[in-house]
Amino acid sequence: MDTDANDARRKWDRVYAGTSTEPARACQVLKTFSYLLPTSGRALDVACGRGGNALLLAQQGLNTSALDISPVALDALASQAKVYGVAIELIEADTAVYRASEAEKFDVIVVSNYLDRDFCQRLPQLLAAGGLLFYQTFVKDRTEPDKGPSNPDFLLDAGELLKLFGALRVLQYVDLGTIGDVSHGLRNQAMLVALQEN
Ligand SMILES: C[S@@+](CC[C@H](N)C(=O)[O-])C[C@H]1O[C@@H](n2cnc3c(N)ncnc32)[C@H](O)[C@@H]1O
C-alpha cells in the first residue's frame, strides 16, 4: 500500500473507531429506487464504510460484496451482518488499485459519499450487461457548504456524474444545485441511477 493509501486507511480507521454501533443506513438513491433492484445476482458496495448499502443489498437477496480501505469499517459491517443474519463478502482494498476479474462482474454497484474519478472511469467495466449503478455524493454547488468534504477534489461539478458515466443509460439523475426553493429536493448532493445496456 502506498503512502496516500496508508494515510487514508489510518484516517478512516480513526473515524470508525469512534462511531456508534447504531445500524448504518443506506443512501437515499438506493432506498428511493430499490424497486429497480434485481432479486438475484451479485452486488458491490464501493467505499462501503459501515455498509448501510451492503446490508440493504444483502437483505434484498443479492450476493453482496463490500469494499473499503478501512479494516475497522469492515469489522463494524461484519458485526452488523451477523445481527441481520446476512452474508457479505468483505474486501479490504484501495479503489486506486482494485481490479475485479472478468468473472467478477456485478449486477448492481452502489457508491455513496465517495469520489475517486479514476475508479469511476473503470467502474462500467465492473458492471454486467443489464447491471445497475446507484451513485450519490456531494457537489460543489451546495446549499450547506459545511456538509461533505471541504477538499474540492472530492466534490462533483454540476453535471459531472453524467459525464463520468456517459457510457451508461441514465435512468434517474438529480443535481439541483442551489436553484429555486432550496427547502425542497435533494440538496448538497447529486444522484444517478444508470444501466449498463450491453
Ligand atoms: C464518507 S465515507 C462513506 C461511507 C459509506 N459509503 C456511506 O455512504 O456511509 C467514505 C469511505 O471511503 C473509504 N475510503 C477512503 N479512501 C478509500 C480508498 N482509497 N479506497 C477504498 N475506500 C476508501 C473510507 O474508509 C470510508 O469508509
Short mmCIF file of C-alpha atoms and ligand atoms in Angstrom, two decimals:
data_model
loop_
_atom_site.label_atom_id
_atom_site.label_comp_id
_atom_site.label_asym_id
_atom_site.label_seq_id
_atom_site.Cartn_x
_atom_site.Cartn_y
_atom_site.Cartn_z
CA MET A 1 0.00 0.00 0.00
CA ASP A 2 1.45 3.45 -0.89
CA THR A 3 1.69 6.42 1.48
CA ASP A 4 -1.59 8.03 0.33
CA ALA A 5 -3.45 4.78 0.83
CA ASN A 6 -1.87 4.25 4.25
CA ASP A 7 -2.83 7.79 5.28
CA ALA A 8 -6.41 7.25 4.07
CA ARG A 9 -6.68 3.94 5.90
CA ARG A 10 -5.35 5.41 9.15
CA LYS A 11 -7.66 8.43 8.89
CA TRP A 12 -10.78 6.32 8.28
CA ASP A 13 -9.82 3.71 10.87
CA ARG A 14 -9.73 6.54 13.43
CA VAL A 15 -13.13 7.84 12.26
CA TYR A 16 -14.77 4.43 12.56
CA ALA A 17 -13.07 3.58 15.85
CA GLY A 18 -15.15 6.39 17.36
CA THR A 19 -18.52 5.55 15.81
CA SER A 20 -21.53 4.04 17.49
CA THR A 21 -22.91 0.60 16.90
CA GLU A 22 -26.16 2.09 15.52
CA PRO A 23 -27.08 0.33 12.27
CA ALA A 24 -25.65 2.09 9.22
CA ARG A 25 -28.25 3.46 6.79
CA ALA A 26 -28.41 3.03 3.04
CA CYS A 27 -28.12 6.15 0.88
CA GLN A 28 -31.20 7.93 -0.44
CA VAL A 29 -30.76 6.96 -4.10
CA LEU A 30 -30.66 3.27 -3.22
CA LYS A 31 -33.62 3.48 -0.83
CA THR A 32 -35.73 5.55 -3.23
CA PHE A 33 -35.11 3.35 -6.25
CA SER A 34 -34.73 -0.03 -4.52
CA TYR A 35 -37.72 -1.20 -6.58
CA LEU A 36 -35.36 -1.31 -9.58
CA LEU A 37 -33.10 -3.90 -7.94
CA PRO A 38 -32.97 -7.44 -9.31
CA THR A 39 -33.94 -10.23 -6.91
CA SER A 40 -30.77 -12.24 -7.59
CA GLY A 41 -27.23 -11.65 -8.80
CA ARG A 42 -24.09 -10.00 -7.46
CA ALA A 43 -23.84 -6.60 -5.83
CA LEU A 44 -20.91 -4.41 -4.77
CA ASP A 45 -20.94 -1.56 -2.24
CA VAL A 46 -17.85 0.58 -3.00
CA ALA A 47 -16.17 2.51 -0.15
CA CYS A 48 -18.87 0.90 1.97
CA GLY A 49 -17.93 2.33 5.37
CA ARG A 50 -20.16 0.60 7.91
CA GLY A 51 -22.10 -0.82 4.98
CA GLY A 52 -25.65 0.56 5.06
CA ASN A 53 -25.89 -0.04 1.31
CA ALA A 54 -24.40 -3.53 1.53
CA LEU A 55 -26.86 -4.55 4.26
CA LEU A 56 -29.83 -3.40 2.14
CA LEU A 57 -28.48 -5.23 -0.91
CA ALA A 58 -27.87 -8.46 1.03
CA GLN A 59 -31.33 -8.27 2.60
CA GLN A 60 -32.71 -7.95 -0.93
CA GLY A 61 -31.24 -11.40 -1.59
CA LEU A 62 -28.27 -10.26 -3.65
CA ASN A 63 -24.91 -11.98 -3.31
CA THR A 64 -23.19 -8.93 -1.83
CA SER A 65 -19.58 -7.77 -1.57
CA ALA A 66 -18.47 -4.65 0.29
CA LEU A 67 -15.16 -2.91 -0.40
CA ASP A 68 -13.37 -0.40 1.80
CA ILE A 69 -9.82 0.65 2.65
CA SER A 70 -10.59 0.65 6.40
CA PRO A 71 -10.45 -2.69 8.22
CA VAL A 72 -12.17 -1.05 11.20
CA ALA A 73 -15.16 -0.15 8.99
CA LEU A 74 -15.27 -3.68 7.59
CA ASP A 75 -15.20 -5.16 11.12
CA ALA A 76 -18.18 -2.99 12.06
CA LEU A 77 -20.01 -4.19 8.95
CA ALA A 78 -19.18 -7.82 9.76
CA SER A 79 -20.82 -7.38 13.19
CA GLN A 80 -23.94 -5.80 11.66
CA ALA A 81 -24.17 -8.55 9.05
CA LYS A 82 -24.28 -11.10 11.88
CA VAL A 83 -27.05 -9.16 13.62
CA TYR A 84 -29.07 -9.07 10.37
CA GLY A 85 -28.26 -12.71 9.58
CA VAL A 86 -26.86 -11.95 6.13
CA ALA A 87 -23.59 -12.99 4.47
CA ILE A 88 -21.47 -10.21 2.98
CA GLU A 89 -18.05 -10.70 1.37
CA LEU A 90 -15.66 -8.12 2.81
CA ILE A 91 -12.94 -6.76 0.51
CA GLU A 92 -10.21 -4.66 2.12
CA ALA A 93 -8.90 -2.70 -0.85
CA ASP A 94 -7.95 0.71 -2.22
CA THR A 95 -10.13 1.81 -5.16
CA ALA A 96 -6.98 3.20 -6.76
CA VAL A 97 -5.71 -0.32 -7.36
CA TYR A 98 -8.81 -2.53 -7.14
CA ARG A 99 -9.43 -4.61 -10.26
CA ALA A 100 -12.07 -7.33 -10.49
CA SER A 101 -11.55 -10.26 -12.81
CA GLU A 102 -13.77 -10.84 -15.89
CA ALA A 103 -15.65 -13.48 -13.90
CA GLU A 104 -16.44 -10.93 -11.21
CA LYS A 105 -18.89 -8.62 -12.95
CA PHE A 106 -21.59 -7.17 -10.75
CA ASP A 107 -25.32 -6.79 -11.41
CA VAL A 108 -25.52 -3.84 -9.00
CA ILE A 109 -22.88 -1.36 -7.89
CA VAL A 110 -23.53 1.31 -5.26
CA VAL A 111 -21.25 4.22 -4.37
CA SER A 112 -22.27 6.79 -1.77
CA ASN A 113 -20.40 9.68 -0.22
CA TYR A 114 -17.20 8.84 -2.08
CA LEU A 115 -15.47 10.10 -5.21
CA ASP A 116 -12.42 8.61 -6.92
CA ARG A 117 -12.63 9.81 -10.52
CA ASP A 118 -10.07 7.31 -11.85
CA PHE A 119 -12.08 4.48 -10.31
CA CYS A 120 -15.25 5.95 -11.91
CA GLN A 121 -13.58 5.59 -15.32
CA ARG A 122 -13.08 1.85 -14.67
CA LEU A 123 -16.39 1.24 -12.91
CA PRO A 124 -18.52 0.47 -16.03
CA GLN A 125 -16.15 -2.45 -16.76
CA LEU A 126 -17.21 -3.97 -13.44
CA LEU A 127 -20.92 -3.90 -14.38
CA ALA A 128 -22.50 -6.94 -16.03
CA ALA A 129 -24.80 -6.45 -19.03
CA GLY A 130 -28.09 -5.22 -17.59
CA GLY A 131 -26.25 -4.11 -14.45
CA LEU A 132 -27.32 -1.05 -12.46
CA LEU A 133 -25.21 1.70 -10.94
CA PHE A 134 -26.52 3.75 -7.99
CA TYR A 135 -24.28 6.77 -7.23
CA GLN A 136 -24.79 9.58 -4.74
CA THR A 137 -22.24 12.04 -3.45
CA PHE A 138 -21.52 15.67 -2.60
CA VAL A 139 -21.42 18.53 -5.12
CA LYS A 140 -19.52 21.83 -5.22
CA ASP A 141 -22.74 23.89 -5.55
CA ARG A 142 -24.13 23.24 -2.06
CA THR A 143 -26.81 24.98 -0.02
CA GLU A 144 -24.89 23.99 3.14
CA PRO A 145 -21.18 24.30 2.30
CA ASP A 146 -20.16 22.68 5.60
CA LYS A 147 -21.89 19.43 4.59
CA GLY A 148 -19.49 16.96 2.98
CA PRO A 149 -15.78 17.19 2.23
CA SER A 150 -14.00 20.55 2.26
CA ASN A 151 -11.45 19.36 -0.33
CA PRO A 152 -12.91 20.32 -3.75
CA ASP A 153 -11.20 17.26 -5.29
CA PHE A 154 -13.88 15.16 -3.61
CA LEU A 155 -16.83 17.26 -4.81
CA LEU A 156 -18.71 16.89 -8.08
CA ASP A 157 -19.04 19.66 -10.64
CA ALA A 158 -22.53 20.36 -11.99
CA GLY A 159 -23.49 17.57 -14.37
CA GLU A 160 -20.30 15.63 -13.67
CA LEU A 161 -21.90 12.24 -12.89
CA LEU A 162 -23.44 12.32 -16.38
CA LYS A 163 -20.00 12.88 -17.91
CA LEU A 164 -18.27 10.26 -15.76
CA PHE A 165 -20.86 7.63 -16.68
CA GLY A 166 -21.66 8.74 -20.24
CA ALA A 167 -21.26 5.14 -21.46
CA LEU A 168 -24.28 4.05 -19.39
CA ARG A 169 -28.00 4.67 -19.99
CA VAL A 170 -29.29 7.18 -17.45
CA LEU A 171 -32.49 6.09 -15.66
CA GLN A 172 -32.59 8.80 -12.99
CA TYR A 173 -30.46 11.87 -12.37
CA VAL A 174 -30.90 14.60 -9.76
CA ASP A 175 -28.47 17.51 -9.48
CA LEU A 176 -30.40 20.57 -8.28
CA GLY A 177 -27.54 22.77 -7.10
CA THR A 178 -28.88 25.86 -5.36
CA ILE A 179 -31.69 26.59 -7.82
CA GLY A 180 -35.22 27.52 -6.64
CA ASP A 181 -36.71 26.84 -3.20
CA VAL A 182 -33.82 25.08 -1.50
CA SER A 183 -36.06 23.74 1.27
CA HIS A 184 -37.24 21.17 -1.29
CA GLY A 185 -35.42 18.40 -3.14
CA LEU A 186 -32.06 16.71 -2.69
CA ARG A 187 -29.50 19.42 -1.97
CA ASN A 188 -25.73 19.26 -1.37
CA GLN A 189 -25.52 16.00 -3.31
CA ALA A 190 -26.24 14.63 -6.79
CA MET A 191 -27.65 11.19 -7.51
CA LEU A 192 -27.61 8.91 -10.52
CA VAL A 193 -29.14 5.57 -11.42
CA ALA A 194 -27.75 4.19 -14.68
CA LEU A 195 -27.90 0.96 -16.66
CA GLN A 196 -25.16 -0.98 -18.48
CA GLU A 197 -27.08 -1.95 -21.62
CA ASN A 198 -24.64 -4.50 -23.08
C1 LIG B 1 -17.69 9.25 3.80
S1 LIG B 1 -17.35 7.54 3.96
C2 LIG B 1 -18.74 6.84 3.10
C3 LIG B 1 -19.12 5.51 3.63
C4 LIG B 1 -20.40 4.92 3.03
N1 LIG B 1 -20.31 4.71 1.60
C5 LIG B 1 -21.57 5.81 3.35
O1 LIG B 1 -22.17 6.41 2.45
O2 LIG B 1 -21.91 5.93 4.55
C6 LIG B 1 -16.02 7.29 2.80
C7 LIG B 1 -15.49 5.87 2.81
O3 LIG B 1 -14.49 5.72 1.82
C8 LIG B 1 -13.48 4.85 2.31
N2 LIG B 1 -12.25 5.12 1.54
C9 LIG B 1 -11.48 6.23 1.59
N3 LIG B 1 -10.46 6.13 0.70
C10 LIG B 1 -10.60 4.91 0.10
C11 LIG B 1 -9.88 4.22 -0.91
N4 LIG B 1 -8.80 4.78 -1.49
N5 LIG B 1 -10.31 3.00 -1.30
C12 LIG B 1 -11.39 2.44 -0.73
N6 LIG B 1 -12.14 3.04 0.21
C13 LIG B 1 -11.75 4.27 0.63
C14 LIG B 1 -13.37 5.22 3.78
O4 LIG B 1 -12.77 4.22 4.55
C15 LIG B 1 -14.83 5.47 4.12
O5 LIG B 1 -15.44 4.30 4.59
#
